[in-house]
Short mmCIF file of C-alpha atoms in Angstrom, two decimals:
data_model
loop_
_atom_site.label_atom_id
_atom_site.label_comp_id
_atom_site.label_asym_id
_atom_site.label_seq_id
_atom_site.Cartn_x
_atom_site.Cartn_y
_atom_site.Cartn_z
CA MET A 1007 75.66 -33.84 -113.26
CA THR A 1008 74.37 -35.20 -109.95
CA GLY A 1009 70.69 -35.04 -109.12
CA GLU A 1010 69.45 -35.64 -112.64
CA GLU A 1011 68.70 -39.32 -112.14
CA SER A 1012 65.73 -38.62 -109.88
CA LEU A 1013 63.87 -36.64 -112.54
CA ARG A 1014 60.96 -38.78 -113.70
CA PRO A 1015 60.38 -39.28 -117.43
CA GLN A 1016 56.83 -37.86 -117.11
CA SER A 1017 58.20 -34.68 -115.52
CA LEU A 1018 60.68 -34.28 -118.37
CA MET A 1019 57.89 -35.03 -120.85
CA LEU A 1020 55.70 -32.28 -119.44
CA THR A 1021 58.59 -29.82 -119.67
CA PHE A 1022 59.22 -30.92 -123.25
CA LEU A 1023 55.56 -30.43 -124.17
CA GLY A 1024 55.44 -27.05 -122.46
CA ASP A 1025 58.49 -25.99 -124.44
CA GLN A 1026 57.61 -27.35 -127.86
CA VAL A 1027 53.83 -27.85 -128.09
CA LEU A 1028 52.00 -25.54 -125.67
CA GLY A 1029 50.36 -22.59 -127.40
CA ARG A 1030 51.37 -23.71 -130.91
CA ASP A 1031 48.37 -25.92 -131.82
CA VAL A 1032 50.65 -28.71 -133.04
CA CYS A 1033 51.31 -32.40 -132.39
CA VAL A 1034 54.77 -33.96 -132.15
CA TYR A 1035 55.91 -37.20 -133.80
CA SER A 1036 56.63 -40.04 -131.36
CA GLY A 1037 59.96 -40.74 -133.09
CA SER A 1038 61.05 -37.17 -132.40
CA VAL A 1039 60.25 -37.57 -128.72
CA ILE A 1040 62.15 -40.87 -128.61
CA ASP A 1041 65.18 -39.22 -130.23
CA VAL A 1042 65.25 -36.29 -127.77
CA PHE A 1043 64.73 -38.54 -124.75
CA ALA A 1044 67.48 -40.91 -125.93
CA ARG A 1045 69.83 -37.92 -125.72
CA ALA A 1046 68.66 -37.54 -122.11
CA GLY A 1047 69.57 -41.16 -121.39
CA ILE A 1048 65.99 -42.47 -121.43
CA GLY A 1049 65.45 -45.60 -123.53
CA GLU A 1050 62.85 -46.03 -126.25
CA GLN A 1051 60.71 -48.46 -124.25
CA ALA A 1052 60.57 -46.10 -121.25
CA THR A 1053 59.64 -43.18 -123.51
CA ARG A 1054 56.88 -45.13 -125.27
CA SER A 1055 55.57 -46.32 -121.90
CA THR A 1056 55.48 -42.73 -120.62
CA LEU A 1057 53.57 -41.57 -123.69
CA SER A 1058 51.04 -44.40 -123.28
CA ARG A 1059 50.52 -43.72 -119.58
CA MET A 1060 49.99 -40.03 -120.25
CA VAL A 1061 47.36 -40.87 -122.89
CA GLY A 1062 45.66 -43.08 -120.30
CA ARG A 1063 45.69 -40.23 -117.79
CA ASP A 1064 44.19 -37.79 -120.32
CA LEU A 1065 47.42 -35.77 -120.46
CA LEU A 1066 48.04 -36.56 -124.14
CA ARG A 1067 45.99 -37.47 -127.19
CA ARG A 1068 47.07 -39.41 -130.25
CA GLN A 1069 46.82 -38.19 -133.85
CA ARG A 1070 47.74 -40.51 -136.71
CA GLU A 1071 49.25 -39.13 -139.91
CA GLY A 1072 49.83 -41.92 -142.43
CA ARG A 1073 52.05 -44.47 -140.71
CA ARG A 1074 53.26 -42.02 -138.08
CA MET A 1075 51.76 -41.41 -134.65
CA TYR A 1076 51.79 -37.91 -133.25
CA PHE A 1077 50.90 -36.67 -129.78
CA GLY A 1078 49.11 -33.48 -128.78
CA LEU A 1079 47.86 -31.81 -125.63
CA THR A 1080 44.50 -32.23 -123.92
CA GLU A 1081 42.61 -29.64 -121.89
CA ARG A 1082 43.99 -31.26 -118.76
CA SER A 1083 47.64 -31.13 -119.83
CA GLU A 1084 47.24 -27.56 -121.08
CA ALA A 1085 46.00 -26.53 -117.63
CA VAL A 1086 48.93 -28.32 -115.93
CA LEU A 1087 51.44 -26.70 -118.28
CA ARG A 1088 49.93 -23.22 -117.96
CA ASP A 1089 50.15 -23.56 -114.20
CA GLY A 1090 53.82 -24.53 -114.42
CA GLU A 1091 54.52 -21.66 -116.82
CA GLN A 1092 52.88 -19.24 -114.37
CA ARG A 1093 54.85 -20.65 -111.44
CA ILE A 1094 58.20 -20.28 -113.21
CA TRP A 1095 57.87 -17.01 -115.08
CA GLN A 1096 55.26 -14.92 -113.25
CA THR A 1097 55.01 -16.07 -109.62
CA GLY A 1098 58.72 -16.74 -109.20
CA ALA A 1099 60.63 -18.01 -106.19
CA VAL A 1100 60.90 -14.83 -104.10
CA ASN A 1101 57.83 -13.33 -102.39
CA ARG A 1102 58.63 -9.62 -102.05
CA HIS A 1103 55.05 -8.30 -102.20
CA TRP A 1104 53.33 -10.02 -99.28
CA ASP A 1105 50.58 -7.80 -97.80
CA GLY A 1106 50.52 -9.41 -94.36
CA THR A 1107 47.56 -11.70 -95.11
CA TRP A 1108 47.57 -15.34 -94.00
CA THR A 1109 45.16 -18.10 -94.94
CA LEU A 1110 44.23 -20.23 -91.93
CA LEU A 1111 42.64 -23.65 -92.37
CA GLY A 1112 41.24 -25.59 -89.44
CA PHE A 1113 39.99 -29.17 -89.63
CA SER A 1114 38.66 -31.82 -87.29
CA LEU A 1115 38.33 -35.35 -88.65
CA PRO A 1116 37.25 -38.58 -86.93
CA GLU A 1117 40.13 -40.72 -85.67
CA SER A 1118 39.14 -43.49 -88.07
CA TRP A 1119 39.76 -41.24 -91.10
CA GLN A 1120 43.52 -41.66 -91.07
CA ARG A 1121 43.84 -41.98 -94.83
CA ARG A 1122 41.73 -38.88 -95.52
CA ARG A 1123 43.69 -36.95 -92.89
CA HIS A 1124 46.93 -37.97 -94.61
CA ASP A 1125 45.57 -36.96 -98.02
CA LEU A 1126 44.46 -33.56 -96.70
CA ARG A 1127 47.83 -32.87 -95.10
CA SER A 1128 49.65 -33.88 -98.27
CA GLN A 1129 47.50 -31.60 -100.41
CA LEU A 1130 47.88 -28.71 -97.97
CA THR A 1131 51.67 -29.10 -97.99
CA TRP A 1132 51.63 -29.10 -101.81
CA SER A 1133 49.56 -25.88 -101.68
CA GLY A 1134 52.09 -24.06 -99.49
CA PHE A 1135 50.55 -24.66 -96.06
CA GLY A 1136 52.44 -25.55 -92.90
CA PRO A 1137 51.09 -26.96 -89.59
CA LEU A 1138 50.79 -24.10 -87.11
CA PHE A 1139 49.16 -26.54 -84.69
CA ASN A 1140 47.86 -30.08 -85.14
CA GLY A 1141 44.52 -29.18 -86.73
CA LEU A 1142 45.35 -25.62 -87.79
CA TRP A 1143 47.40 -24.99 -90.92
CA ILE A 1144 48.61 -21.69 -92.33
CA ALA A 1145 49.84 -20.30 -95.66
CA PRO A 1146 51.02 -16.82 -96.73
CA GLY A 1147 48.62 -14.75 -98.83
CA GLU A 1148 45.11 -15.65 -99.96
CA VAL A 1149 45.04 -19.29 -101.00
CA ASP A 1150 41.85 -20.74 -102.50
CA VAL A 1151 41.52 -24.30 -101.23
CA SER A 1152 37.82 -24.77 -101.98
CA ALA A 1153 38.41 -27.12 -104.94
CA LEU A 1154 41.01 -29.13 -103.02
CA VAL A 1155 38.73 -29.60 -100.01
CA ALA A 1156 35.71 -30.43 -102.16
CA GLU A 1157 37.65 -33.02 -104.16
CA LEU A 1158 38.60 -34.78 -100.92
CA GLY A 1159 34.96 -34.66 -99.77
CA LEU A 1160 35.86 -32.73 -96.62
CA SER A 1161 34.01 -29.43 -97.07
CA ALA A 1162 31.86 -30.06 -93.99
CA HIS A 1163 34.95 -30.70 -91.83
CA VAL A 1164 37.12 -27.74 -92.82
CA LYS A 1165 36.92 -24.03 -91.97
CA VAL A 1166 38.99 -21.39 -93.79
CA PHE A 1167 39.80 -17.85 -92.61
CA ARG A 1168 41.88 -14.86 -93.72
CA ALA A 1169 43.90 -13.26 -90.94
CA HIS A 1170 46.68 -10.86 -89.97
CA ALA A 1171 49.17 -11.57 -87.18
CA ASP A 1172 49.01 -9.51 -84.00
CA THR A 1173 51.69 -6.84 -83.72
CA GLY A 1174 53.59 -8.78 -81.06
CA THR A 1175 53.86 -12.00 -83.09
CA ASP A 1176 57.38 -13.01 -84.13
CA ILE A 1177 56.61 -14.05 -87.69
CA GLY A 1178 60.17 -15.16 -88.43
CA GLN A 1179 60.13 -17.54 -85.47
CA MET A 1180 56.68 -18.83 -86.43
CA ILE A 1181 57.94 -19.57 -89.94
CA GLU A 1182 60.95 -21.49 -88.60
CA GLU A 1183 58.71 -23.58 -86.33
CA THR A 1184 56.10 -24.30 -89.03
CA TRP A 1185 58.12 -25.04 -92.20
CA GLU A 1186 61.24 -27.13 -92.86
CA LEU A 1187 63.37 -24.27 -94.16
CA SER A 1188 66.71 -26.10 -94.03
CA ASP A 1189 65.60 -28.76 -96.52
CA LEU A 1190 64.30 -26.14 -98.96
CA ALA A 1191 67.45 -24.03 -98.61
CA GLU A 1192 69.59 -27.08 -99.36
CA ARG A 1193 67.59 -27.72 -102.54
CA TYR A 1194 68.20 -24.17 -103.75
CA GLN A 1195 71.90 -24.35 -102.89
CA ALA A 1196 72.30 -27.68 -104.66
CA PHE A 1197 70.56 -26.25 -107.73
CA VAL A 1198 73.04 -23.35 -107.84
CA GLY A 1199 75.95 -25.76 -107.43
CA ARG A 1200 74.79 -27.93 -110.33
CA TRP A 1201 73.87 -25.18 -112.77
CA GLN A 1202 76.16 -22.24 -112.07
CA PRO A 1203 78.97 -23.62 -114.31
CA TRP A 1204 76.63 -23.26 -117.31
CA LYS A 1205 76.39 -19.51 -116.73
CA ASP A 1206 79.83 -19.25 -118.36
CA ASP A 1207 80.11 -22.41 -120.48
CA LEU A 1208 78.03 -23.47 -123.44
CA PRO A 1209 77.33 -27.12 -124.30
CA ASP A 1210 77.53 -28.74 -127.69
CA ALA A 1211 74.56 -27.76 -129.82
CA GLY A 1212 73.11 -31.28 -129.60
CA ASP A 1213 73.09 -31.21 -125.80
CA ALA A 1214 71.50 -27.80 -125.31
CA LEU A 1215 67.90 -28.94 -125.76
CA VAL A 1216 68.21 -31.75 -123.23
CA LEU A 1217 70.09 -29.54 -120.78
CA ARG A 1218 67.36 -26.92 -120.94
CA LEU A 1219 64.70 -29.60 -120.37
CA ARG A 1220 66.55 -30.79 -117.26
CA LEU A 1221 67.08 -27.23 -116.06
CA GLN A 1222 63.39 -26.32 -116.28
CA THR A 1223 62.17 -29.62 -114.86
CA GLU A 1224 64.44 -29.41 -111.85
CA TRP A 1225 63.64 -25.74 -111.23
CA LEU A 1226 59.89 -26.32 -111.38
CA ARG A 1227 60.19 -29.23 -108.99
CA ILE A 1228 61.93 -26.99 -106.45
CA VAL A 1229 59.65 -23.96 -106.72
CA ARG A 1230 56.52 -26.12 -106.52
CA ARG A 1231 57.74 -27.28 -103.09
CA ASP A 1232 58.39 -23.70 -101.97
CA PRO A 1233 55.48 -22.14 -99.99
CA ARG A 1234 56.76 -18.68 -101.05
CA LEU A 1235 57.10 -17.35 -97.56
CA PRO A 1236 57.57 -13.56 -97.28
CA VAL A 1237 61.25 -12.84 -97.92
CA ALA A 1238 61.29 -10.08 -95.28
CA HIS A 1239 60.82 -12.77 -92.62
CA LEU A 1240 63.28 -15.34 -94.00
CA PRO A 1241 66.98 -15.62 -93.07
CA ASP A 1242 69.20 -12.94 -94.61
CA ASP A 1243 71.15 -15.53 -96.60
CA TRP A 1244 68.02 -17.20 -98.05
CA PRO A 1245 69.28 -18.73 -101.35
CA ALA A 1246 66.13 -18.54 -103.51
CA GLU A 1247 67.09 -15.28 -105.22
CA GLN A 1248 70.55 -16.50 -106.24
CA ALA A 1249 69.02 -19.78 -107.47
CA GLU A 1250 66.41 -17.93 -109.54
CA LYS A 1251 69.06 -15.70 -111.12
CA THR A 1252 71.08 -18.80 -111.96
CA PHE A 1253 68.04 -20.44 -113.54
CA ARG A 1254 67.16 -17.43 -115.68
CA THR A 1255 70.75 -16.79 -116.80
CA VAL A 1256 71.41 -20.39 -117.79
CA HIS A 1257 68.01 -20.69 -119.49
CA GLU A 1258 68.74 -17.59 -121.57
CA ARG A 1259 72.19 -18.89 -122.57
CA LEU A 1260 70.88 -22.31 -123.57
CA SER A 1261 67.79 -21.13 -125.45
CA PRO A 1262 69.28 -20.16 -128.86
CA LEU A 1263 71.09 -23.51 -129.18
CA ALA A 1264 68.05 -25.38 -127.86
CA ARG A 1265 65.80 -23.70 -130.45
CA ASP A 1266 68.19 -24.67 -133.25
CA ALA A 1267 68.27 -28.26 -132.02
CA SER A 1268 64.46 -28.49 -131.80
CA GLU A 1269 64.09 -27.22 -135.36
CA ARG A 1270 66.44 -29.97 -136.56
CA LEU A 1271 65.10 -32.81 -134.44
CA LEU A 1272 61.34 -32.35 -134.19
CA ASP A 1273 58.63 -33.35 -136.66
CA LEU A 1274 55.53 -31.30 -135.89
CA VAL A 1275 52.16 -31.24 -137.63
CA PRO A 1276 49.07 -29.04 -137.12
CA ALA A 1277 46.72 -30.39 -134.48
CA ARG A 1278 43.32 -31.47 -135.79
CA ALA A 1279 40.19 -30.85 -133.79
CA SER A 1280 39.37 -33.83 -131.55
CA ALA A 1281 36.50 -35.93 -132.73
#
């Protein structure tokens, strides 16, 4: 299946933890993780390195049981996983309930602050904003950027407003000029092309768990890049809805086999309170 190779081991690991550990108050044996990731074509050394890096970034904690090392979630990783869960299952890919509100963010930074300007633009893009003009960015709905701006140390240089477009504004044209819709549409179309065959076929039981991990990881990567623009102002053939239906159908078909595989493959123990 093309497109899988670009999925990072840490992204797959977060999906795996969200599937198997989140909300269960358990830790998972490192050998179990290595076994599952080997089925995904990721070697033992790469898996161990990913686990170690995630411990170093406070995304995992270790728990020893006899000779075995288990890994559990931290507050930070729980927050990341809850956000991803919300984005996939509650927020979704299609914005049908937009109330006409836009969040406008204006900034003016000294010319010498090129790095900070780049960081702000990157974070705004990640948060669903597009550049209406050079120093004026816009996002659909009410977006709280206070924490983002404070973390970058730019609160004194940024102004945020809520607004509605004037009646004569062509919102569809504004969207086309502000966001790269073609790239996002191609991502949704490619997702459908890769995953639609699994709406009718079922994999071997041993492959279902890994397939579902790849499915969720790839889907989350796409929807996180989607600013969720109001569907009423997007092209009529906008592919997000078909892609979301494909995701949900394939996920539902894979889940019984994936659950059976996880019960066979995973060694889980109750999480102890951190010292």
